[in-house]
Amino acid sequence: MENVKWWQNAVVYQVYPKSFQDSNHDGIGDLQGIIQRLDYIKQLGVDVIWLNPIYKTMDVDGGYDISDYQAINPNFGTMADFDELVQQAHQRDLKIVMDLVVNHTSDQHDWFKKSRATKTDNAFRDYYIWRDPVNGHEPNNWGSMFSGPAWQYDPQTKQYYLHLFAKEQPDLNWDNPHVRHSVFDMMNWWAAKGIDGFRMDVISMISKPKGLPNAPQTKGALYGDASAVVVNGPHVHDYLREMNQQVLSKYDWMTVGETAGVTVSEAQKYANLNHSELNMVFQFEHMGLDGNPNPALGKWNDQPVALKDLRANLSKWQSTLHGKAWNSLYWNNHDQPRCVSRFGNDRPEYRVYAAKMLAALLHFMQGTPYIYQGEELGMTNTVFHSLDDFRDLESINAYHELVDQAKLVDGPTMLRYLNARSRDNARTPMQWNDQKNAGFSDHEPWLAVNPNYPEINAAQEVADPQSIFNFYRRLIQLRHDLPIITLGDYQLVAGNETDTAIFAYQRHYQNQNLQIIANFTAETVSRHYELPTNKQLLIQNYADDMGDTIRPYEVKVYQYES
């Protein structure tokens, strides 16, 4: 395709290494396990593997607390294993994208150890954000994203340091040019290892506002909402342009920014088509539509999103970024519950239809699609019977803050919310087959396997031509074959804006047209769409086409010329 960057026509497969494949019998996934499964990933048809962090870590937050950016987590293997993974992937024409976590480090990183050693005459003190107490308490009202205050007192130097996440994850001070250059040197070091790009964790938070003012505080909340003042900070675009000049522009890479709080106008800066910052963004608006009506409870809820809200949001991003910036397409990742349970229906009679419907709806949009491990199998949320079943720091902390401290919700209700929204739903081990522990490990896994693995597993689906896995293969092949999917414009079908059951949109490119019709409900409905007689049914999730009759979770895509 003319003037199309390789990453615009690519499909990405996200691997959460800890839960993908255990090769050394310790209940934890590892790099050799990923190597063992490269042929499976290749069979799916994707182009890129994005690895969640594999660096040395204290593992307070699933590897996002990095203690050494240039060393491998011993639980996952060695640098030699990583080199082999890159080599084996490249032999299969699979690219490797790393996770870059540079808003914060671990408090066990050498930089932070040096930073906290002494308050004066210390070049590393300014690598982090230290402040004096104010009236004997924290410097401002900011709350951590993982509950509690965003400040930790250090008795040795009698100051607080900022941590927007866990207290073991101190924020780097990006206003310090030495920090930026240390990060850029590290990125260039990984480039020399042969990687193919970076996904950048919470990159929209790296520039903090001058003076660190108090954040808005909801009635009943214990702390201010720091995200309201730190996302899209005053110098974030300056720092990313500098990163681009010092690192990214040197390589034919794929770069994606996890940009919490990004708006469509900000996205046009982060992911502009002149490539002065990043290739694309992860935006989260569609992931925040089903939050709790009580803002003090944030995302913790168990009610589904309204179709009208989801459709309006996805359509806004499609229409507004077209020709101006590039978007990522995703339903799932390591931080989100399973999409068929959240946006579809995971009951046995509907799960396969709903998983295929969600897949087709997303994969015919413009942007780079991401498939999170197990999504291609229709893996579902699991069942957590008590707080002891969870491993996710965010979930455990939220329970204690909202139930025990603030008393905003009772325990059984919060457990229901955690079952619906906890990040651990995405992190249960990959379901490879119907053998012990789903073929993930012959040792007790670090997080319990979803008990439905005898019915939902890769071995079964790869062999079944009608499976969700093979439906994804077809979607990926169509994206590679049809320029309209990458290049076409987007519009809702006239009158679809208020439909409570059907999401229907069109794509147009030159004389080619696509119409996507997706039923988001368990009801059979009747809809008539004017389509030309030369239309062809490109893909569908039922065995036949009943025309105006649209069955539960049915999706069909028509192709025609104009």
XYZ file of C-alpha atoms in Angstrom:
562
model
C 0.000 0.000 0.000
C 1.357 3.364 -1.019
C 2.613 5.709 1.728
C 1.525 3.326 4.475
C 3.949 2.670 7.337
C 4.376 -0.997 8.187
C 2.859 -0.526 11.635
C -0.332 0.973 10.175
C -1.110 -2.312 8.454
C 0.133 -4.513 11.310
C -1.676 -6.474 14.009
C -0.098 -6.753 17.466
C -0.270 -9.683 19.889
C 0.271 -8.754 23.523
C 2.080 -11.253 25.741
C 1.947 -10.990 29.536
C 5.019 -13.172 30.147
C 4.195 -14.180 33.706
C 0.985 -15.881 32.539
C 1.858 -17.094 29.041
C 3.900 -20.317 29.297
C 6.016 -21.781 32.086
C 9.025 -23.703 30.734
C 11.039 -24.259 33.934
C 8.398 -25.751 36.265
C 8.006 -22.915 38.776
C 4.424 -21.795 38.043
C 5.581 -18.548 36.408
C 5.749 -17.920 32.661
C 9.147 -17.102 31.148
C 10.997 -16.186 27.957
C 11.733 -19.773 26.932
C 8.009 -20.442 27.277
C 7.296 -17.627 24.816
C 9.853 -19.090 22.404
C 8.049 -22.443 22.631
C 4.819 -20.737 21.540
C 6.116 -18.543 18.703
C 4.723 -20.880 16.053
C 1.269 -20.517 17.612
C 1.536 -16.724 17.474
C 2.769 -16.920 13.896
C -0.137 -19.209 12.968
C -2.550 -16.562 14.225
C -1.118 -14.276 11.555
C -0.038 -11.250 13.602
C 3.008 -9.111 12.833
C 4.226 -7.859 16.216
C 4.600 -9.211 19.751
C 4.368 -6.635 22.534
C 5.957 -7.937 25.732
C 4.857 -6.621 29.100
C 7.901 -5.693 31.230
C 10.583 -8.381 31.424
C 13.163 -6.247 33.272
C 14.617 -6.866 36.712
C 11.920 -5.925 39.221
C 10.767 -6.269 42.814
C 7.407 -7.337 41.283
C 5.315 -5.059 43.471
C 3.190 -4.103 40.473
C 3.405 -6.899 37.924
C 6.878 -5.904 36.744
C 6.084 -2.192 36.334
C 8.439 -1.359 39.217
C 11.773 -1.699 37.446
C 14.981 -1.973 39.454
C 17.319 -2.342 36.445
C 16.323 -1.353 32.909
C 19.214 -3.285 31.357
C 18.746 -6.638 33.085
C 16.163 -9.416 32.713
C 13.833 -10.477 35.535
C 15.473 -13.724 36.775
C 12.015 -15.333 37.011
C 11.763 -14.930 33.233
C 15.284 -16.058 32.324
C 18.488 -14.403 31.167
C 19.620 -11.854 28.605
C 20.715 -14.814 26.467
C 17.104 -16.036 26.530
C 15.960 -12.599 25.425
C 18.479 -12.521 22.583
C 17.232 -15.939 21.479
C 13.628 -14.747 21.614
C 14.403 -11.782 19.350
C 16.309 -13.998 16.941
C 13.603 -16.691 16.835
C 10.841 -14.114 16.403
C 12.668 -12.337 13.585
C 13.222 -15.659 11.814
C 9.420 -15.934 11.713
C 8.971 -12.313 10.549
C 7.578 -11.382 13.956
C 8.702 -8.078 15.465
C 9.332 -7.516 19.187
C 8.085 -4.394 20.973
C 9.196 -3.802 24.551
C 7.350 -2.097 27.384
C 9.016 1.187 28.388
C 8.242 2.231 31.974
C 9.864 5.614 32.592
C 7.329 7.664 34.539
C 8.700 5.881 37.590
C 11.253 3.286 38.672
C 11.397 0.843 41.557
C 12.583 2.235 44.880
C 15.271 -0.441 44.574
C 16.674 1.063 41.365
C 20.228 2.306 41.793
C 19.139 5.835 40.835
C 16.649 5.984 43.696
C 18.978 4.422 46.228
C 21.478 7.178 45.415
C 18.722 9.800 45.383
C 17.544 9.073 48.922
C 21.054 8.728 50.384
C 21.420 12.415 51.189
C 19.517 15.637 50.595
C 22.448 17.870 49.611
C 25.441 17.541 47.279
C 23.720 14.626 45.541
C 23.468 14.597 41.741
C 20.780 11.910 41.913
C 18.518 13.747 44.386
C 16.938 15.650 41.501
C 16.289 12.433 39.551
C 13.090 12.152 41.599
C 10.490 14.558 43.009
C 11.247 15.406 46.633
C 9.381 18.035 48.671
C 9.373 19.343 52.226
C 6.347 18.624 54.451
C 3.611 21.255 54.517
C 2.290 21.902 58.032
C 3.598 18.508 59.086
C 1.916 16.469 56.347
C 2.096 15.655 52.628
C 3.014 18.489 50.203
C -0.419 18.347 48.513
C -3.655 16.328 48.464
C -2.779 13.998 45.584
C -3.916 10.395 45.860
C -2.056 7.449 44.389
C -3.648 5.545 41.466
C -3.321 2.508 43.729
C -5.103 4.087 46.739
C -3.618 6.043 49.633
C -1.591 9.256 49.341
C 0.778 9.864 46.414
C 3.554 10.881 48.817
C 5.853 8.807 51.001
C 7.792 10.310 53.901
C 11.509 9.513 54.148
C 12.660 9.870 57.793
C 16.340 9.934 56.814
C 16.132 13.126 54.752
C 12.875 14.451 56.302
C 11.202 14.964 52.921
C 8.443 13.286 50.936
C 8.880 11.726 47.494
C 6.121 11.518 44.881
C 4.739 8.173 43.721
C 1.652 8.330 41.520
C 1.417 4.542 41.786
C 2.714 2.248 44.565
C 4.992 3.731 47.220
C 7.699 1.427 45.825
C 7.371 3.244 42.452
C 8.863 6.743 42.892
C 8.206 9.131 39.995
C 11.162 10.306 37.925
C 11.705 14.037 37.527
C 11.543 14.545 33.769
C 12.292 18.253 34.173
C 15.872 17.190 34.902
C 17.741 16.819 31.560
C 20.036 14.198 33.133
C 16.983 11.973 33.694
C 15.894 12.360 30.098
C 19.334 11.601 28.718
C 19.709 8.566 31.007
C 16.403 7.241 29.645
C 17.383 7.964 26.032
C 20.729 6.197 26.480
C 18.906 3.152 27.838
C 16.477 3.158 24.882
C 19.350 3.287 22.401
C 20.983 0.390 24.260
C 17.870 -1.732 23.651
C 17.805 -0.607 20.018
C 21.249 -2.172 19.618
C 19.716 -5.451 20.877
C 17.520 -5.476 17.773
C 14.094 -4.663 19.183
C 11.385 -3.153 16.972
C 9.876 -0.463 19.185
C 8.381 0.490 22.532
C 4.978 0.668 24.161
C 5.321 3.494 26.674
C 3.636 3.091 30.030
C 1.630 6.091 31.364
C 3.732 8.366 29.168
C 1.139 11.158 29.377
C 2.026 11.600 33.082
C 5.763 12.317 32.832
C 5.487 16.131 32.973
C 4.156 17.425 36.297
C 2.563 20.892 36.629
C 4.656 23.695 38.083
C 4.152 24.099 41.821
C 2.363 20.726 42.143
C -1.040 22.272 43.000
C -3.788 20.434 44.860
C -6.043 18.229 42.721
C -9.868 18.209 42.601
C -11.263 16.106 45.445
C -14.635 14.361 45.181
C -16.931 14.496 48.191
C -16.266 11.396 50.284
C -12.906 10.681 48.633
C -9.878 10.557 50.923
C -7.532 12.197 48.402
C -7.492 14.468 45.362
C -7.603 13.018 41.854
C -3.971 13.479 40.792
C -4.689 12.335 37.239
C -6.759 15.483 36.728
C -3.625 17.616 37.046
C -0.738 15.410 35.888
C -1.948 13.990 32.550
C -0.898 15.867 29.402
C 1.407 18.013 31.532
C 3.028 21.291 30.446
C 6.154 19.815 28.819
C 5.063 16.300 27.812
C 5.161 17.082 24.091
C 8.536 18.843 24.411
C 9.993 15.778 26.097
C 8.525 13.360 23.543
C 9.824 15.443 20.635
C 13.248 15.363 22.282
C 12.927 11.577 22.683
C 11.985 11.344 19.021
C 15.049 13.330 17.966
C 17.460 11.492 20.270
C 16.112 7.957 19.775
C 12.947 7.165 17.852
C 13.713 8.890 14.549
C 16.825 6.733 14.141
C 14.894 3.478 13.770
C 12.043 2.033 11.718
C 10.143 1.313 14.894
C 6.614 1.039 16.153
C 5.950 3.327 19.137
C 2.725 3.559 21.082
C 2.028 5.765 24.062
C -0.260 4.670 26.864
C -1.870 8.070 27.282
C -4.358 7.993 30.126
C -6.537 11.094 30.065
C -5.754 11.901 26.436
C -8.335 13.824 24.429
C -8.773 13.667 20.661
C -7.023 17.031 20.339
C -4.068 15.924 22.491
C -3.887 12.639 20.556
C -3.300 14.647 17.390
C -0.089 15.904 19.023
C 1.117 12.585 20.465
C 0.415 10.553 17.307
C 0.505 13.139 14.529
C 1.166 11.861 11.038
C 4.355 13.905 10.659
C 5.870 11.445 13.177
C 7.476 14.085 15.410
C 6.442 12.260 18.602
C 4.924 8.721 18.645
C 3.289 6.500 16.021
C 0.025 5.973 17.890
C -1.731 6.261 21.230
C -3.646 4.012 23.562
C -6.590 6.113 24.649
C -8.881 5.040 27.482
C -12.155 6.852 27.027
C -14.033 3.739 25.918
C -12.558 1.886 28.904
C -13.975 4.451 31.332
C -17.591 4.469 30.150
C -18.731 1.809 32.620
C -17.297 3.389 35.770
C -19.333 3.766 38.941
C -21.993 6.526 39.002
C -20.414 7.529 42.346
C -17.105 9.165 41.291
C -15.576 8.330 44.665
C -15.714 4.644 43.619
C -13.973 5.331 40.308
C -13.876 2.351 37.947
C -15.258 -0.109 40.501
C -18.643 -1.191 39.184
C -20.337 -4.214 37.647
C -22.815 -2.612 35.259
C -22.376 -2.855 31.479
C -21.677 0.151 29.295
C -24.600 1.568 27.324
C -24.239 0.860 23.602
C -25.066 4.468 22.712
C -22.130 5.686 24.807
C -19.697 3.103 23.451
C -20.719 3.751 19.842
C -20.499 7.530 20.212
C -17.048 7.298 21.754
C -15.511 4.867 19.272
C -17.030 6.835 16.381
C -15.620 10.113 17.713
C -12.100 8.695 17.753
C -12.499 7.138 14.305
C -13.804 10.286 12.661
C -11.641 12.865 14.438
C -8.261 11.171 14.002
C -8.783 10.167 10.357
C -6.085 11.842 8.262
C -4.592 13.566 11.319
C -3.255 10.966 13.752
C -3.129 7.208 14.298
C -5.082 5.242 16.870
C -4.738 1.869 18.573
C -7.686 -0.520 18.529
C -8.216 -2.726 21.564
C -10.804 -4.295 23.845
C -8.366 -6.029 26.165
C -4.983 -5.694 27.793
C -3.242 -6.690 31.019
C -5.081 -3.918 32.908
C -8.628 -4.643 31.678
C -11.122 -7.439 32.343
C -11.870 -9.906 29.558
C -13.820 -8.236 26.757
C -16.341 -11.012 26.089
C -17.378 -10.824 29.759
C -17.384 -7.031 29.844
C -18.793 -5.909 26.481
C -20.347 -9.127 25.208
C -21.852 -12.181 26.910
C -19.790 -15.035 28.336
C -22.692 -17.437 28.878
C -21.926 -20.701 27.026
C -24.734 -20.288 24.478
C -23.538 -16.792 23.470
C -19.797 -16.626 24.181
C -18.500 -17.667 20.751
C -20.913 -15.390 18.870
C -20.204 -12.440 21.176
C -16.413 -12.853 21.016
C -16.492 -12.941 17.208
C -18.849 -9.953 17.073
C -16.555 -7.826 19.230
C -13.539 -8.907 17.196
C -15.068 -7.982 13.843
C -16.499 -4.694 15.072
C -13.033 -3.558 16.191
C -10.870 -5.044 13.449
C -12.738 -3.293 10.640
C -12.009 0.121 12.177
C -9.034 2.323 11.315
C -5.994 1.962 13.519
C -3.581 -0.748 14.632
C -5.390 -3.654 16.348
C -4.049 -5.275 19.511
C -4.990 -8.801 20.561
C -4.325 -9.653 24.194
C -3.268 -13.244 24.882
C -6.337 -15.481 25.128
C -8.650 -12.921 23.530
C -8.354 -14.941 20.317
C -9.782 -17.908 22.258
C -12.643 -15.982 23.859
C -11.155 -16.386 27.347
C -13.496 -15.019 30.022
C -13.354 -13.375 33.414
C -12.783 -15.868 36.202
C -14.504 -16.151 39.610
C -12.805 -14.811 42.740
C -14.478 -16.113 45.904
C -12.632 -13.922 48.411
C -10.022 -11.171 48.623
C -7.408 -13.891 49.227
C -7.860 -15.062 45.619
C -6.494 -11.786 44.214
C -2.859 -10.957 43.447
C -3.366 -7.510 41.912
C -2.139 -4.671 44.132
C -4.714 -2.219 42.737
C -7.622 -4.547 43.559
C -6.442 -5.404 47.078
C -5.686 -1.765 47.972
C -9.015 -0.569 46.561
C -10.920 -3.066 48.709
C -9.166 -1.923 51.886
C -9.580 1.786 51.096
C -13.212 1.731 49.937
C -14.561 -0.934 52.326
C -12.402 -0.763 55.459
C -11.284 2.880 55.543
C -13.738 5.120 53.676
C -16.675 2.704 54.219
C -18.177 3.757 50.878
C -19.289 0.245 49.953
C -19.829 -3.076 51.748
C -17.556 -6.087 51.316
C -19.844 -8.350 49.217
C -20.608 -5.484 46.814
C -16.927 -4.611 46.435
C -16.080 -8.267 45.820
C -18.689 -8.254 43.042
C -17.082 -5.126 41.559
C -13.611 -6.730 41.732
C -14.910 -9.837 39.978
C -16.140 -7.630 37.149
C -13.231 -5.209 36.817
C -10.062 -6.547 38.483
C -6.905 -6.658 36.395
C -6.388 -10.240 37.610
C -9.120 -11.326 35.169
C -6.657 -10.651 32.338
C -3.737 -12.230 34.147
C -5.011 -15.757 34.723
C -2.738 -18.202 32.896
C -3.093 -18.790 29.173
C -5.354 -21.749 28.421
C -3.372 -23.993 26.073
C -5.169 -27.331 26.416
C -7.448 -29.396 28.652
C -4.576 -30.918 30.642
C -3.498 -30.005 34.197
C -3.306 -26.207 34.721
C -4.452 -25.732 31.120
C -0.994 -26.712 29.855
C 0.478 -23.518 31.286
C 2.617 -25.262 33.909
C 3.061 -28.585 35.682
C 3.544 -26.578 38.904
C 0.876 -24.668 40.835
C 0.537 -21.373 38.898
C 1.216 -18.017 40.544
C -2.460 -17.128 39.869
C -5.183 -19.755 39.592
C -6.200 -20.924 36.122
C -9.771 -20.117 35.078
C -11.717 -23.340 35.755
C -13.366 -23.206 32.307
C -10.122 -24.232 30.543
C -11.397 -27.743 29.591
C -13.954 -26.028 27.329
C -11.894 -22.981 26.275
C -8.344 -23.707 25.144
C -5.992 -23.221 22.220
C -5.587 -26.886 21.258
C -9.310 -27.237 20.692
C -9.710 -23.938 18.840
C -6.746 -24.229 16.485
C -8.235 -27.527 15.251
C -11.779 -26.159 14.810
C -12.332 -24.221 11.540
C -15.321 -22.411 13.114
C -13.478 -21.342 16.288
C -12.856 -17.837 17.568
C -9.127 -18.383 16.901
C -9.738 -19.069 13.220
C -12.153 -16.141 13.010
C -9.332 -13.863 14.231
C -7.001 -15.401 11.637
C -9.477 -14.434 8.931
C -9.813 -10.871 10.270
C -6.036 -10.433 10.306
C -5.717 -11.762 6.761
C -8.421 -9.383 5.540
C -6.582 -6.410 7.079
C -3.406 -7.431 5.307
C -5.236 -7.913 1.984
C -7.734 -5.019 1.825
C -6.352 -1.430 1.743
C -9.801 -0.062 2.691
C -9.421 -1.407 6.253
C -6.205 0.566 6.800
C -6.958 3.633 4.676
C -10.728 4.068 4.407
C -12.758 6.746 6.132
C -15.449 5.927 8.682
C -19.058 6.881 9.186
C -21.984 5.573 11.139
C -24.902 4.261 9.132
C -27.544 7.003 9.051
C -29.963 6.619 11.940
C -27.754 4.246 13.928
C -26.801 6.869 16.535
C -29.663 5.971 18.892
C -30.105 2.249 18.171
C -30.057 0.358 21.468
C -29.158 -3.013 19.910
C -27.185 -2.571 16.679
C -23.855 -0.871 15.972
C -23.655 -0.293 12.204
C -20.917 1.636 10.409
C -19.353 1.970 6.980
C -15.846 2.324 5.593
C -15.114 3.982 2.231
C -11.924 4.034 0.137
C -11.815 4.942 -3.557
C -14.688 2.899 -5.045
C -14.653 0.259 -2.293
C -17.178 0.106 0.558
C -17.700 -1.986 3.678
C -20.739 -2.124 5.939
C -20.410 -3.665 9.385
C -23.573 -4.672 11.266
C -23.192 -5.896 14.865
C -25.866 -6.910 17.397
C -24.790 -6.131 20.966
C -27.751 -7.928 22.569
C -29.083 -11.424 23.263
C -32.262 -10.525 21.344
C -33.160 -11.236 17.726
C -33.995 -7.913 16.073
C -35.124 -6.758 12.657
C -33.295 -3.984 10.791
C -33.361 -3.001 7.141
C -30.285 -1.437 5.544
C -30.250 -0.267 1.931
C -27.374 -2.131 0.318
C -26.667 -2.527 -3.397
C -27.386 -5.811 -5.146
C -23.670 -6.269 -5.912
C -22.856 -6.647 -2.200
C -20.895 -9.675 -1.019
C -20.853 -11.085 2.483
C -17.192 -10.843 3.479
C -17.298 -12.411 6.953
C -19.966 -13.375 9.499
C -20.304 -15.316 12.744
C -23.413 -17.355 11.866
C -23.582 -20.103 9.238
C -26.108 -18.260 7.066
C -27.456 -14.769 6.363
C -31.064 -14.062 7.315
C -31.084 -10.599 5.770
C -33.025 -8.109 7.891
C -33.269 -10.570 10.788
C -30.228 -10.122 13.046
C -29.704 -12.784 15.684
C -28.111 -12.516 19.176
C -24.568 -11.127 18.955
C -24.597 -11.577 15.186
C -22.042 -9.680 13.133
C -21.808 -9.503 9.356
C -19.624 -7.458 7.054
C -20.661 -6.668 3.494
C -18.317 -5.499 0.749
C -19.456 -3.692 -2.403
C -18.256 -1.306 -5.103
C -19.754 2.092 -5.833
